[in-house]
Short mmCIF file of C-alpha atoms in Angstrom, two decimals:
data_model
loop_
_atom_site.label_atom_id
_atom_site.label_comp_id
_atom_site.label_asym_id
_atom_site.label_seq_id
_atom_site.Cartn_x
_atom_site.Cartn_y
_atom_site.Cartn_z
CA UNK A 66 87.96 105.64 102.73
CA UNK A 67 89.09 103.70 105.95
CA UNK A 68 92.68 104.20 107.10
CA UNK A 69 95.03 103.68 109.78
CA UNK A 70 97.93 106.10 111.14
CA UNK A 71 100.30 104.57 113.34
CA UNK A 72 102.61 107.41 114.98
CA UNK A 73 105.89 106.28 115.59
CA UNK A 74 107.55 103.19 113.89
CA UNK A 75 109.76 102.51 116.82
CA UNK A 76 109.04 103.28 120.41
CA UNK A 77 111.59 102.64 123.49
CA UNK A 78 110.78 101.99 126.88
CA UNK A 79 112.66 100.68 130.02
CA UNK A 80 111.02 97.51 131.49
CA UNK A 81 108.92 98.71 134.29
CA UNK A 82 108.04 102.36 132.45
CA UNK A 83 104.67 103.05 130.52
CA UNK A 84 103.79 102.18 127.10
CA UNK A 85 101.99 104.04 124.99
CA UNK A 86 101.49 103.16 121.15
CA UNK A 87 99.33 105.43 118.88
CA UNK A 88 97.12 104.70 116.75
CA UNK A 89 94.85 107.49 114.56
CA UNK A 90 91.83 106.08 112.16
CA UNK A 91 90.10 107.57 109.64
CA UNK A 92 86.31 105.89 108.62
CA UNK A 93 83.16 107.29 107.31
CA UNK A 94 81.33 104.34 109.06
CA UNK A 95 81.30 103.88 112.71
CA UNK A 96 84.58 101.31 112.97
CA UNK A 97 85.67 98.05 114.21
CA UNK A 98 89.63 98.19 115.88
CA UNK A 99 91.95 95.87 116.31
CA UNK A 100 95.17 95.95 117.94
CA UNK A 101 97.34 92.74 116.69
CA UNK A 102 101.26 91.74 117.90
CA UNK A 103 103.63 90.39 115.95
CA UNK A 104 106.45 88.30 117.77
CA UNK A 105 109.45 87.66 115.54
CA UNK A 106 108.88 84.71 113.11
CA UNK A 107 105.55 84.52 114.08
CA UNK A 108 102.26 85.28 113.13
CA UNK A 109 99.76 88.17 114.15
CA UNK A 110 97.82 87.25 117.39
CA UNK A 111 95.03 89.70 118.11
CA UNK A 112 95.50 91.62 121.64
CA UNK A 113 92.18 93.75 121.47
CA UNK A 114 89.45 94.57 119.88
CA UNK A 115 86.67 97.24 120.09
CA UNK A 116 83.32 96.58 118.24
CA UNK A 117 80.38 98.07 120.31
CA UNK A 118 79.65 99.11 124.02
CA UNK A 119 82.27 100.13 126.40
CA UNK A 120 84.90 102.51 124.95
CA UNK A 121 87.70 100.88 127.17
CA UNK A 122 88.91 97.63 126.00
CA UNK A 123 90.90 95.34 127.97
CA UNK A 124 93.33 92.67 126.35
CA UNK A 125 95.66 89.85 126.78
CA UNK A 126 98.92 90.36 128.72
CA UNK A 127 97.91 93.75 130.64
CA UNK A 128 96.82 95.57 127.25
CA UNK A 129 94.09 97.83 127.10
CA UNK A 130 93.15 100.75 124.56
CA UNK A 131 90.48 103.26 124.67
CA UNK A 132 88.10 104.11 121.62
CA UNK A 133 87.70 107.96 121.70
CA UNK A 134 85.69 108.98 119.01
CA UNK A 135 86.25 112.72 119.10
CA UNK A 136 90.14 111.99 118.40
CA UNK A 137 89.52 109.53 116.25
CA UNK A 138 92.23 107.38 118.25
CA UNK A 139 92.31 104.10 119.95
CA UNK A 140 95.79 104.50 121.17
CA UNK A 141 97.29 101.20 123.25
CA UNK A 142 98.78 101.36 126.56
CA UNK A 143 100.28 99.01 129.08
CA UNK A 144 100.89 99.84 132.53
CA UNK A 145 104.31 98.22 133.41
CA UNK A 146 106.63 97.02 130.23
CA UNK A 147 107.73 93.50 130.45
CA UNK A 148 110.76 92.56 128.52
CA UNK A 149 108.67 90.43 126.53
CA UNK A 150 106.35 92.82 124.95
CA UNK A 151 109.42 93.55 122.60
CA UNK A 152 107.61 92.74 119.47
CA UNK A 153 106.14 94.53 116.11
CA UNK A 154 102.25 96.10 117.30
CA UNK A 155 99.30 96.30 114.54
CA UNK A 156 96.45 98.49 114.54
CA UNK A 157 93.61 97.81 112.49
CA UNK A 158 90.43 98.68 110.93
CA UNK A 159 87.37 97.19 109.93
CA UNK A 160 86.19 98.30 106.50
CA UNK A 161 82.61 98.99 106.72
CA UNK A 162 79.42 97.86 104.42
CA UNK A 163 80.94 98.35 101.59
CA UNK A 164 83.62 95.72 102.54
CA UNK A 165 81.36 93.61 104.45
CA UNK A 166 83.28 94.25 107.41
CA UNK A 167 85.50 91.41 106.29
CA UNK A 168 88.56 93.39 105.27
CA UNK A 169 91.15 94.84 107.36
CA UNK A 170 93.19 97.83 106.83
CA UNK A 171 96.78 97.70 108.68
CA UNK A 172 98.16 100.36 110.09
CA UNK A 173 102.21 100.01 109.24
CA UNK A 174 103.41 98.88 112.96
CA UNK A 175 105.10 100.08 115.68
CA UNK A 176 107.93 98.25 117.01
CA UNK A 177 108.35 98.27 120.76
CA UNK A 178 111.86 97.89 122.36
CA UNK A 179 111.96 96.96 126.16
CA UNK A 180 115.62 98.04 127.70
CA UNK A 181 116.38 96.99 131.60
CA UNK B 247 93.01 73.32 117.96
CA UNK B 248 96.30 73.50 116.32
CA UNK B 249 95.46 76.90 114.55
CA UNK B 250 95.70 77.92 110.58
CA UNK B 251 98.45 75.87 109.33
CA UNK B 252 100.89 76.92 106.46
CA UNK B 253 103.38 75.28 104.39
CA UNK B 254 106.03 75.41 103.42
CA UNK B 255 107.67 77.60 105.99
CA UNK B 256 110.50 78.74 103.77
CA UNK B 257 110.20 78.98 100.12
CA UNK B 258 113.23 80.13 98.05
CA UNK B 259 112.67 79.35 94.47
CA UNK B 260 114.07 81.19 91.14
CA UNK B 261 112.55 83.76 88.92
CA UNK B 262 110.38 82.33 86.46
CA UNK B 263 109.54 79.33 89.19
CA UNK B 264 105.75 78.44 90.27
CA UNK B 265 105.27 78.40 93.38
CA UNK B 266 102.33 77.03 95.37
CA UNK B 267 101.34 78.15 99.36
CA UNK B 268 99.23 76.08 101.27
CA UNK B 269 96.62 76.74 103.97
CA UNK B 270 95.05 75.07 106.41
CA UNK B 271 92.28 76.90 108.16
CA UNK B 272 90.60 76.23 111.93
CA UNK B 273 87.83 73.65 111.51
CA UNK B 274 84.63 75.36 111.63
CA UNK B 275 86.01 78.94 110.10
CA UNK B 276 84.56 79.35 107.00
CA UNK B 277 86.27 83.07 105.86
CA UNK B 278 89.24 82.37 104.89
CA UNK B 279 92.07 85.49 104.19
CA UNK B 280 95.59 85.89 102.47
CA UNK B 281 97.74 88.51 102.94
CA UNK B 282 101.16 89.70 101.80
CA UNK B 283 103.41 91.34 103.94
CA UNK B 284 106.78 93.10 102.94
CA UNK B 285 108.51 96.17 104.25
CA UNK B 286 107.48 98.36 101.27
CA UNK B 287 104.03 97.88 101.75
CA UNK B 288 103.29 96.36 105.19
CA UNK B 289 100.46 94.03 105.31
CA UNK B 290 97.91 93.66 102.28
CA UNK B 291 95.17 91.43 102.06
CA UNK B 292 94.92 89.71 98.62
CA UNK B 293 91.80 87.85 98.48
CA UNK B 294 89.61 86.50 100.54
CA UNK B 295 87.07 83.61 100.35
CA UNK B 296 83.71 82.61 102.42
CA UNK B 297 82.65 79.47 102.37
CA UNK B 298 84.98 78.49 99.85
CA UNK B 299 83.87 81.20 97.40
CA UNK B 300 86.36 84.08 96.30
CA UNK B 301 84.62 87.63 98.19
CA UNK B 302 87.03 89.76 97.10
CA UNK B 303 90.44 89.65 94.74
CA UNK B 304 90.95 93.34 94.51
CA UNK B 305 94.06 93.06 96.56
CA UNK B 306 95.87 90.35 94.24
CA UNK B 307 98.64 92.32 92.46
CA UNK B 308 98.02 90.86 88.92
CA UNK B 309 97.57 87.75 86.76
CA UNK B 310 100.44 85.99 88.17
CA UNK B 311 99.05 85.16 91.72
CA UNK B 312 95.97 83.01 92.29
CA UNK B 313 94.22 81.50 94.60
CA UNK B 314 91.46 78.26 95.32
CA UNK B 315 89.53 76.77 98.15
CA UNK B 316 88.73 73.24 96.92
CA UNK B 317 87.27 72.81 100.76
CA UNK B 318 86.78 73.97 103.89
CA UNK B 319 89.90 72.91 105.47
CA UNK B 320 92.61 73.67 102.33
CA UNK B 321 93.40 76.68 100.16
CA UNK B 322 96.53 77.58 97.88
CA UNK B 323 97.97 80.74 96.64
CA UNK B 324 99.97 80.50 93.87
CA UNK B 325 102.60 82.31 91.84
CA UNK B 326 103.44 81.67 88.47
CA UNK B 327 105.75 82.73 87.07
CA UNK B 328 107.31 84.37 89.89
CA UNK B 329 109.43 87.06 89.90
CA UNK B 330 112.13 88.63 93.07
CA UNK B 331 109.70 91.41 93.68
CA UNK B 332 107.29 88.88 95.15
CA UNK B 333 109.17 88.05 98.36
CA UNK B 334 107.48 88.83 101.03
CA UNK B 335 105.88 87.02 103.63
CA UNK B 336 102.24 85.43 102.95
CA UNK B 337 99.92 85.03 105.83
CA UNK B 338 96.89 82.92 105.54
CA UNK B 339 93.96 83.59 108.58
CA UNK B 340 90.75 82.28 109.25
CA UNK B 341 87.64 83.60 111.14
CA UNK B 342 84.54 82.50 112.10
CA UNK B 343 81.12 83.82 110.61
CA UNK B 344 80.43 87.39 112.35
CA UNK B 345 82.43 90.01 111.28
CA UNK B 346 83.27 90.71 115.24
CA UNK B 347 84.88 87.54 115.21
CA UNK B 348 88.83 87.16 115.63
CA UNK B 349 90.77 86.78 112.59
CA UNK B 350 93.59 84.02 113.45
CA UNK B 351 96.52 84.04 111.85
CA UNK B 352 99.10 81.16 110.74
CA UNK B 353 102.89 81.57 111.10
CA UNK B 354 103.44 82.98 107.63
CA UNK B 355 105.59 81.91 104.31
CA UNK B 356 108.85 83.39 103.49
CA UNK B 357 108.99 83.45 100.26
CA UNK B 358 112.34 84.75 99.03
CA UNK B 359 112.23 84.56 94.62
CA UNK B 360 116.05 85.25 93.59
#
């Protein structure tokens, strides 16, 4: 069965630093990801996804993750923090043919802090 | 577009209470999903429809909740009777017809059931 392991519920950064969020998958079918962000309030708005071809995925606001299948990661990074990535992140995956590749499994967030 | 639109915002309603969420999906989606998310649990999807038609239900906790697409541009979930351990927040999203399409999201209900 499809799951998602998000490694750390809170991560800390100072504005300017690297930031890395983690994100583990488990999936007997070759899977769709997803990273979503959740501002506060708000709902999710999807930052990346990876479906098929290139491995590296580049998002919205300087996001990218990287689809490594021998890890079975697809951990998301971001350069330079921005006080205004402070906000709840969301990895997900795609069931596969037996759930139509309709349904989503969540990962349980990680909630990134930005500190000057 | 103005996005999937949900009402009410807020809900805060008494045990025992119905309750009704609404959903308004992006013209031209025709998947529709609702999910519930709480801090117990994080986010579950409860059912989801395709052109109107229920897919899947497995996710809706039990007789209490249900849910209807009369069209393509409305859907409810409802609770009844409702009980405190059903606060949470509800998010409806909509998504075009490939499965690589993005699922959009609307800004939620808070539900709070005292």
């Amino acid at each position: 069965a499809q799951s998602v392991t998000q490694l750390g519920s809170h991560v800390s950064v100072s504005e300017g630093a690297l930031v890395l969020l983690r994100c583990n998958y488990s999936s007997s079918v070759p899977p769709y990801l997803f990273w979503y962000v959740q501002y506060p309030n708000q709902g999710l708005q999807l930052l990346l996804k990876y479906t098929t071809g290139a491995t590296l995925v580049k998002g919205i606001n300087g996001f990218e993750a990287e689809f490594k299948k021998s890890e079975t990661s697809f951990h998301l990074t971001k350069p330079s923090a921005h006080m205004s990535d402070a906000a709840e992140y969301f990895c997900a995956v795609s069931l596969g043919p037996s759930g139509g590749y309709n349904k989503l499994i969540f990962g349980a967030g990680t909630r990134l802090a930005v500190h000057p | 577009d103005a996005g999937v639109i949900q009402s009410p915002r807020h809900e805060v309603t008494e045990m025992g209470q119905e309750v009704t969420l609404r959903c308004k999906p992006i013209s031209g989606h025709d998947y529709l999903f609702w999910y519930r998310q709480t801090m117990m649990r994080g986010l579950e999807l409860l059912i989801y429809f395709n052109n109107n038609v229920p897919i899947d239900d497995s996710g809706m906790p039990e007789d209490r909740f249900s849910a209807k697409m009369p069209n393509a541009s409305f859907s409810t979930l409802k609770i009844q009777p409702s009980e405190p351990r059903d606060s949470a927040v509800y998010f409806c999203a909509s998504r075009g017809t490939s499965f690589t399409d993005t699922q959009y999201f609307g800004p939620g209900t808070r539900l709070t059931v005292l």
